[in-house]
Amino acid sequence: MPKRLQVYEADAITVSFDPNLCIHARDCVRGLPAVFDPTRPRWIRPGAAPADQVAEVVARCPTGALRVRRPGGDEPAVPPAATLTLKPGGPLLVRGRVRIETEGGELIAEMEAAALCRCGHTANPPFCDGSHERIAS
């Protein structure tokens, strides 16, 4: 069953988190621990740092699980070409506008970043859910 989208608002920025896409890379936690602290029940506090810093750390999210929106603003600009990065023993990371479809052409998602499963053991295909960590041990 899919987990629900989480939305955290501050005056200057809103951060949303899709737990169905997250592989716990922790780039956000390392980047701004005052804002992103998974030990808190409401783990994202976008008002705890300047909006530009929050947006910069969210842009580092390798899966697109984190997104930002500014009041009255559009989504951040996305590079026109996608970049694919193979993580050793892990997912295929996609950065840039990507459209993911089934073999029959049904739209699964349109996003700016994604972590796609390469091990075949994900419970959330085609997205990586970190299962490669479990099967590697």
Coordinates of N, CA, C and O in Angstrom, one line a residue:
M1 N 0.8 -1.2 0.0 CA 0.0 0.0 0.0 C 0.9 1.2 0.0 O 1.8 1.4 0.8
P2 N 0.6 2.2 -0.9 CA 1.5 3.4 -1.0 C 1.3 4.2 0.3 O 0.2 4.3 0.9
K3 N 2.4 4.8 0.7 CA 2.4 5.8 1.8 C 2.0 7.1 1.4 O 2.2 7.5 0.2
R4 N 1.4 7.9 2.3 CA 0.9 9.2 1.8 C 2.0 10.3 1.7 O 3.0 10.3 2.5
L5 N 1.8 11.2 0.8 CA 2.7 12.4 0.7 C 2.7 13.2 1.9 O 1.6 13.5 2.5
Q6 N 3.8 13.7 2.4 CA 3.9 14.5 3.5 C 4.3 15.9 3.1 O 5.2 16.1 2.2
V7 N 3.6 16.9 3.6 CA 3.9 18.3 3.2 C 4.2 19.1 4.5 O 3.5 19.1 5.5
Y8 N 5.3 19.9 4.4 CA 5.7 20.7 5.5 C 5.9 22.2 5.0 O 6.6 22.4 4.1
E9 N 5.2 23.1 5.7 CA 5.1 24.5 5.2 C 5.8 25.4 6.1 O 5.8 25.2 7.3
A10 N 6.4 26.4 5.5 CA 7.0 27.6 6.2 C 6.6 28.8 5.4 O 6.0 28.7 4.3
D11 N 6.8 30.0 5.9 CA 6.4 31.2 5.2 C 7.0 31.3 3.8 O 6.3 31.6 2.8
A12 N 8.3 31.0 3.7 CA 9.0 31.2 2.4 C 9.1 30.0 1.5 O 9.6 30.1 0.4
I13 N 8.8 28.8 2.0 CA 9.0 27.6 1.3 C 8.2 26.5 1.8 O 7.9 26.4 3.0
T14 N 7.7 25.6 0.9 CA 7.0 24.4 1.3 C 7.8 23.2 0.8 O 8.3 23.2 -0.4
V15 N 8.0 22.2 1.7 CA 8.8 21.0 1.3 C 7.8 19.8 1.3 O 7.1 19.7 2.3
S16 N 7.8 19.0 0.3 CA 7.0 17.8 0.3 C 7.9 16.6 0.2 O 9.0 16.7 -0.3
F17 N 7.5 15.5 0.8 CA 8.2 14.3 0.9 C 7.4 13.1 0.5 O 6.3 12.9 1.1
D18 N 7.8 12.4 -0.5 CA 7.1 11.2 -0.9 C 7.9 10.0 -0.4 O 8.9 9.6 -1.0
P19 N 7.4 9.3 0.7 CA 8.2 8.2 1.2 C 8.2 7.0 0.3 O 9.0 6.1 0.5
N20 N 7.3 7.0 -0.7 CA 7.3 5.9 -1.7 C 8.6 5.9 -2.6 O 8.9 4.9 -3.3
L21 N 9.2 7.0 -2.7 CA 10.4 7.2 -3.6 C 11.7 7.2 -2.8 O 12.8 7.1 -3.4
C22 N 11.7 7.4 -1.5 CA 12.9 7.6 -0.7 C 13.7 6.3 -0.5 O 13.1 5.3 -0.3
I23 N 15.0 6.4 -0.7 CA 15.9 5.2 -0.4 C 16.8 5.5 0.7 O 17.8 4.8 0.9
H24 N 16.5 6.6 1.4 CA 17.3 6.9 2.6 C 18.8 7.2 2.4 O 19.7 6.7 3.1
A25 N 19.0 7.9 1.3 CA 20.4 8.3 1.0 C 21.0 9.3 2.0 O 22.2 9.4 2.1
R26 N 20.1 10.0 2.7 CA 20.4 10.9 3.8 C 21.2 12.2 3.4 O 21.8 12.9 4.2
D27 N 21.1 12.5 2.1 CA 21.7 13.8 1.6 C 21.1 14.9 2.3 O 21.8 15.9 2.6
C28 N 19.8 14.9 2.5 CA 19.1 16.0 3.2 C 19.5 16.1 4.7 O 19.8 17.2 5.1
V29 N 19.6 15.0 5.4 CA 20.0 15.0 6.8 C 21.4 15.5 7.0 O 21.7 16.3 7.8
R30 N 22.3 15.1 6.1 CA 23.7 15.6 6.2 C 23.8 17.0 5.7 O 24.6 17.8 6.3
G31 N 23.0 17.4 4.8 CA 23.0 18.8 4.3 C 22.5 19.9 5.2 O 23.1 20.9 5.3
L32 N 21.4 19.6 5.9 CA 20.8 20.6 6.8 C 20.1 19.8 8.0 O 18.9 19.7 8.0
P33 N 20.9 19.3 8.9 CA 20.3 18.6 10.0 C 19.3 19.3 10.9 O 18.5 18.7 11.5
A34 N 19.4 20.7 10.9 CA 18.4 21.4 11.7 C 17.0 21.4 11.0 O 16.0 21.5 11.7
V35 N 17.0 21.2 9.7 CA 15.7 21.1 8.9 C 15.3 19.7 8.8 O 14.1 19.4 9.0
F36 N 16.2 18.8 8.5 CA 15.8 17.4 8.2 C 16.4 16.5 9.3 O 17.6 16.2 9.4
D37 N 15.5 16.1 10.2 CA 15.9 15.3 11.4 C 14.9 14.1 11.6 O 13.8 14.3 12.1
P38 N 15.2 12.9 11.1 CA 14.3 11.8 11.1 C 14.0 11.3 12.5 O 13.1 10.5 12.7
T39 N 14.6 11.8 13.6 CA 14.3 11.4 14.9 C 13.1 12.2 15.5 O 12.5 11.8 16.5
R40 N 12.6 13.2 14.8 CA 11.5 14.0 15.2 C 10.2 13.5 14.5 O 10.3 13.0 13.4
P41 N 9.1 13.5 15.2 CA 7.8 13.1 14.6 C 7.5 13.9 13.3 O 7.1 13.3 12.3
R42 N 7.6 15.2 13.3 CA 7.5 16.0 12.1 C 8.9 16.3 11.7 O 9.5 17.3 12.1
W43 N 9.5 15.5 10.9 CA 10.9 15.4 10.7 C 11.5 16.5 9.8 O 12.7 16.7 9.8
I44 N 10.6 17.2 9.1 CA 11.1 18.3 8.3 C 10.6 19.6 8.8 O 9.4 19.8 9.0
R45 N 11.5 20.6 9.1 CA 11.1 21.9 9.6 C 11.7 22.9 8.6 O 12.8 23.5 8.8
P46 N 11.0 23.3 7.5 CA 11.6 24.1 6.5 C 11.9 25.5 6.9 O 12.7 26.2 6.3
G47 N 11.3 26.0 8.0 CA 11.5 27.3 8.6 C 12.8 27.4 9.4 O 13.2 28.5 9.8
A48 N 13.5 26.3 9.6 CA 14.7 26.3 10.5 C 15.9 26.7 9.7 O 17.0 26.7 10.4
A49 N 15.8 27.1 8.5 CA 17.0 27.6 7.7 C 16.4 28.5 6.6 O 15.3 28.4 6.3
P50 N 17.3 29.3 6.0 CA 16.8 30.2 4.9 C 16.3 29.3 3.8 O 16.8 28.2 3.5
A51 N 15.2 29.8 3.1 CA 14.6 29.1 2.1 C 15.5 28.7 0.9 O 15.4 27.6 0.4
D52 N 16.5 29.5 0.6 CA 17.4 29.2 -0.5 C 18.3 28.0 -0.1 O 18.6 27.1 -0.9
Q53 N 18.7 27.9 1.2 CA 19.5 26.7 1.6 C 18.6 25.5 1.6 O 19.1 24.4 1.2
V54 N 17.4 25.6 2.0 CA 16.5 24.4 2.0 C 16.3 23.9 0.6 O 16.5 22.7 0.3
A55 N 16.1 24.8 -0.3 CA 15.9 24.4 -1.7 C 17.1 23.8 -2.3 O 17.1 22.8 -3.1
E56 N 18.3 24.3 -1.9 CA 19.6 23.8 -2.5 C 19.8 22.3 -2.0 O 20.2 21.4 -2.7
V57 N 19.5 22.1 -0.7 CA 19.6 20.7 -0.2 C 18.6 19.8 -0.8 O 18.9 18.6 -1.1
V58 N 17.3 20.2 -0.9 CA 16.3 19.4 -1.6 C 16.7 19.0 -3.0 O 16.5 17.9 -3.4
A59 N 17.4 20.0 -3.7 CA 17.8 19.7 -5.1 C 18.8 18.6 -5.1 O 19.0 17.9 -6.2
R60 N 19.5 18.3 -4.0 CA 20.5 17.2 -4.0 C 19.8 15.8 -3.8 O 20.5 14.8 -3.9
C61 N 18.5 15.7 -3.5 CA 17.8 14.5 -3.3 C 18.0 13.6 -4.5 O 17.5 14.0 -5.6
P62 N 18.6 12.4 -4.4 CA 18.8 11.7 -5.6 C 17.6 10.9 -6.2 O 17.6 10.4 -7.3
T63 N 16.5 10.9 -5.4 CA 15.3 10.2 -5.9 C 14.1 11.0 -6.3 O 13.2 10.5 -6.8
G64 N 14.1 12.3 -6.0 CA 13.0 13.1 -6.2 C 11.9 13.0 -5.1 O 10.8 13.5 -5.2
A65 N 12.2 12.3 -4.0 CA 11.3 12.1 -2.9 C 11.0 13.5 -2.2 O 9.9 13.7 -1.7
L66 N 12.0 14.4 -2.2 CA 11.8 15.7 -1.7 C 11.6 16.7 -2.8 O 12.3 16.6 -3.8
R67 N 10.7 17.6 -2.6 CA 10.4 18.7 -3.6 C 10.1 20.0 -2.9 O 9.7 19.9 -1.7
V68 N 10.4 21.1 -3.5 CA 10.0 22.4 -2.9 C 9.1 23.2 -3.8 O 9.0 23.0 -5.0
R69 N 8.4 24.1 -3.1 CA 7.5 25.0 -3.8 C 7.6 26.3 -3.0 O 7.6 26.3 -1.8
R70 N 7.8 27.4 -3.7 CA 7.8 28.7 -3.1 C 6.4 29.3 -3.2 O 5.7 29.1 -4.2
P71 N 6.0 30.1 -2.3 CA 4.6 30.7 -2.4 C 4.5 31.6 -3.6 O 5.4 32.4 -3.9
G72 N 3.5 31.3 -4.4 CA 3.3 32.0 -5.7 C 4.3 31.7 -6.8 O 4.3 32.3 -7.8
G73 N 5.2 30.7 -6.5 CA 6.2 30.4 -7.5 C 5.9 29.1 -8.2 O 5.1 28.3 -7.8
D74 N 6.7 28.9 -9.2 CA 6.6 27.6 -10.0 C 7.7 26.6 -9.4 O 8.5 27.0 -8.6
E75 N 7.7 25.4 -9.9 CA 8.7 24.5 -9.6 C 10.0 25.0 -10.1 O 10.1 25.8 -11.0
P76 N 11.1 24.6 -9.4 CA 12.5 25.0 -9.9 C 12.7 24.6 -11.4 O 12.2 23.6 -11.8
A77 N 13.6 25.3 -12.1 CA 13.9 24.9 -13.4 C 14.6 23.6 -13.4 O 15.4 23.3 -12.5
V78 N 14.4 22.8 -14.4 CA 14.9 21.5 -14.6 C 15.8 21.4 -15.8 O 15.5 21.9 -16.8
P79 N 17.0 20.8 -15.7 CA 17.9 20.7 -16.8 C 17.2 20.0 -18.0 O 16.4 19.1 -17.7
P80 N 17.4 20.4 -19.2 CA 16.7 19.8 -20.4 C 17.1 18.3 -20.6 O 16.2 17.6 -21.1
A81 N 18.3 17.9 -20.3 CA 18.7 16.6 -20.6 C 18.8 15.8 -19.3 O 19.2 16.3 -18.2
A82 N 18.5 14.5 -19.3 CA 18.6 13.7 -18.1 C 20.0 13.1 -18.0 O 20.6 12.9 -19.0
T83 N 20.4 12.9 -16.8 CA 21.7 12.3 -16.5 C 21.5 11.0 -15.7 O 20.7 11.0 -14.8
L84 N 22.1 10.0 -16.2 CA 22.0 8.7 -15.5 C 23.2 8.3 -14.8 O 24.3 8.4 -15.4
T85 N 23.2 7.9 -13.5 CA 24.3 7.5 -12.8 C 24.1 6.1 -12.2 O 23.1 5.9 -11.5
L86 N 25.0 5.2 -12.4 CA 24.9 3.9 -11.8 C 25.6 3.9 -10.4 O 26.7 4.3 -10.3
K87 N 24.8 3.6 -9.4 CA 25.4 3.4 -8.1 C 25.9 2.0 -7.9 O 25.1 1.1 -8.1
P88 N 27.1 1.8 -7.6 CA 27.6 0.4 -7.4 C 26.8 -0.4 -6.5 O 26.6 0.0 -5.3
G89 N 26.2 -1.5 -6.9 CA 25.4 -2.4 -6.1 C 24.1 -1.8 -5.8 O 23.3 -2.3 -5.0
G90 N 23.7 -0.6 -6.3 CA 22.5 0.1 -6.0 C 21.7 0.5 -7.2 O 21.8 -0.1 -8.3
P91 N 20.9 1.5 -7.0 CA 20.0 1.9 -8.1 C 20.6 2.7 -9.2 O 21.8 3.1 -9.2
L92 N 19.8 2.9 -10.2 CA 20.1 3.8 -11.3 C 19.5 5.1 -11.0 O 18.3 5.2 -10.8
L93 N 20.3 6.1 -10.8 CA 19.9 7.5 -10.4 C 19.7 8.3 -11.7 O 20.5 8.4 -12.5
V94 N 18.5 8.9 -11.8 CA 18.1 9.7 -13.0 C 17.9 11.1 -12.5 O 17.2 11.4 -11.5
R95 N 18.6 12.1 -13.1 CA 18.4 13.6 -12.8 C 18.0 14.3 -14.0 O 18.7 14.1 -15.1
G96 N 17.0 15.1 -14.0 CA 16.5 15.8 -15.1 C 15.1 15.3 -15.4 O 14.7 14.3 -14.9
R97 N 14.4 16.0 -16.3 CA 13.0 15.7 -16.5 C 12.9 14.3 -17.1 O 13.6 14.0 -18.1
V98 N 12.2 13.4 -16.5 CA 12.0 12.0 -17.0 C 10.5 11.6 -17.0 O 9.8 12.0 -16.1
R99 N 10.1 10.9 -18.0 CA 8.8 10.3 -18.0 C 8.9 8.8 -18.0 O 9.6 8.2 -18.8
I100 N 8.3 8.2 -17.0 CA 8.4 6.7 -16.8 C 7.1 6.1 -17.2 O 6.0 6.5 -16.7
E101 N 7.1 5.2 -18.1 CA 5.9 4.5 -18.6 C 6.0 3.0 -18.5 O 7.1 2.5 -18.5
T102 N 4.9 2.3 -18.5 CA 4.9 0.9 -18.6 C 5.2 0.5 -20.0 O 5.2 1.4 -20.9
E103 N 5.4 -0.8 -20.3 CA 5.7 -1.3 -21.6 C 4.5 -0.9 -22.6 O 4.7 -0.6 -23.7
G104 N 3.3 -0.9 -22.0 CA 2.1 -0.5 -22.8 C 1.9 1.0 -23.0 O 0.9 1.4 -23.6
G105 N 2.8 1.8 -22.5 CA 2.7 3.2 -22.6 C 1.9 4.0 -21.5 O 1.7 5.2 -21.6
E106 N 1.5 3.2 -20.5 CA 0.8 3.9 -19.4 C 1.7 4.7 -18.5 O 2.8 4.2 -18.2
L107 N 1.4 5.9 -18.2 CA 2.2 6.8 -17.4 C 2.3 6.3 -16.0 O 1.3 6.1 -15.3
I108 N 3.5 6.1 -15.5 CA 3.8 5.8 -14.1 C 4.1 7.1 -13.3 O 3.5 7.4 -12.3
A109 N 5.0 7.9 -13.9 CA 5.4 9.1 -13.2 C 6.1 10.1 -14.2 O 6.7 9.6 -15.1
E110 N 6.0 11.4 -13.9 CA 6.8 12.4 -14.6 C 7.5 13.1 -13.4 O 6.8 13.6 -12.5
M111 N 8.8 13.2 -13.4 CA 9.6 13.7 -12.3 C 10.9 14.3 -12.8 O 11.3 14.1 -13.9
E112 N 11.6 15.0 -11.8 CA 12.9 15.5 -12.1 C 14.1 14.7 -11.6 O 15.2 15.0 -11.9
A113 N 13.8 13.7 -10.8 CA 14.8 12.8 -10.3 C 14.1 11.5 -9.9 O 13.0 11.5 -9.5
A114 N 14.9 10.4 -10.0 CA 14.3 9.1 -9.7 C 15.5 8.2 -9.4 O 16.6 8.3 -9.9
A115 N 15.2 7.2 -8.5 CA 16.1 6.1 -8.2 C 15.4 4.9 -8.7 O 14.4 4.4 -8.1
L116 N 15.9 4.3 -9.8 CA 15.2 3.1 -10.4 C 16.0 1.8 -9.9 O 17.2 1.8 -9.9
C117 N 15.2 0.8 -9.6 CA 15.7 -0.5 -9.1 C 16.5 -1.2 -10.2 O 16.0 -1.2 -11.4
R118 N 17.6 -1.7 -9.8 CA 18.4 -2.6 -10.7 C 18.5 -4.0 -10.2 O 18.8 -4.9 -11.0
C119 N 18.2 -4.2 -8.9 CA 18.3 -5.6 -8.4 C 17.1 -6.5 -8.6 O 17.2 -7.7 -8.5
G120 N 15.9 -5.9 -8.9 CA 14.7 -6.6 -9.2 C 14.0 -7.1 -7.9 O 13.0 -7.8 -8.0
H121 N 14.4 -6.6 -6.8 CA 13.7 -7.0 -5.5 C 12.9 -5.9 -4.9 O 12.4 -6.1 -3.8
T122 N 12.7 -4.8 -5.5 CA 11.9 -3.7 -4.9 C 10.5 -4.1 -4.8 O 9.9 -4.8 -5.6
A123 N 9.9 -3.6 -3.7 CA 8.4 -3.7 -3.5 C 7.7 -2.6 -4.1 O 6.4 -2.5 -4.1
N124 N 8.4 -1.6 -4.8 CA 7.8 -0.5 -5.4 C 8.3 -0.3 -6.8 O 8.9 0.8 -7.1
P125 N 8.1 -1.3 -7.7 CA 8.7 -1.1 -9.0 C 8.1 0.0 -9.8 O 6.9 0.3 -9.6
P126 N 8.9 0.7 -10.6 CA 10.2 0.5 -11.0 C 11.2 1.2 -10.0 O 12.4 1.2 -10.3
F127 N 10.7 1.8 -8.9 CA 11.6 2.6 -8.1 C 12.3 1.7 -7.0 O 11.8 0.7 -6.5
C128 N 13.5 2.2 -6.7 CA 14.3 1.5 -5.7 C 13.7 1.8 -4.4 O 13.3 2.9 -4.1
D129 N 13.7 0.7 -3.5 CA 13.2 0.9 -2.1 C 14.3 0.5 -1.1 O 14.0 0.4 0.0
G130 N 15.5 0.3 -1.6 CA 16.6 0.0 -0.7 C 16.8 -1.5 -0.6 O 17.6 -2.0 0.2
S131 N 16.0 -2.3 -1.3 CA 16.1 -3.8 -1.1 C 17.5 -4.4 -1.4 O 17.8 -5.4 -0.9
H132 N 18.2 -3.7 -2.3 CA 19.6 -4.1 -2.6 C 20.4 -4.2 -1.4 O 21.3 -5.1 -1.3
E133 N 20.2 -3.4 -0.4 CA 20.9 -3.4 0.9 C 20.6 -4.7 1.6 O 21.5 -5.3 2.2
R134 N 19.4 -5.1 1.7 CA 18.9 -6.3 2.4 C 19.5 -7.6 1.7 O 20.0 -8.4 2.4
I135 N 19.4 -7.6 0.4 CA 19.9 -8.9 -0.3 C 21.4 -9.0 -0.4 O 21.9 -10.1 -0.6
A136 N 22.1 -7.9 -0.2 CA 23.6 -7.9 -0.3 C 24.2 -8.6 1.0 O 25.3 -9.0 1.0
S137 N 23.4 -8.6 2.1 CA 24.0 -9.1 3.3 C 23.8 -10.6 3.5 O 23.2 -11.3 2.8

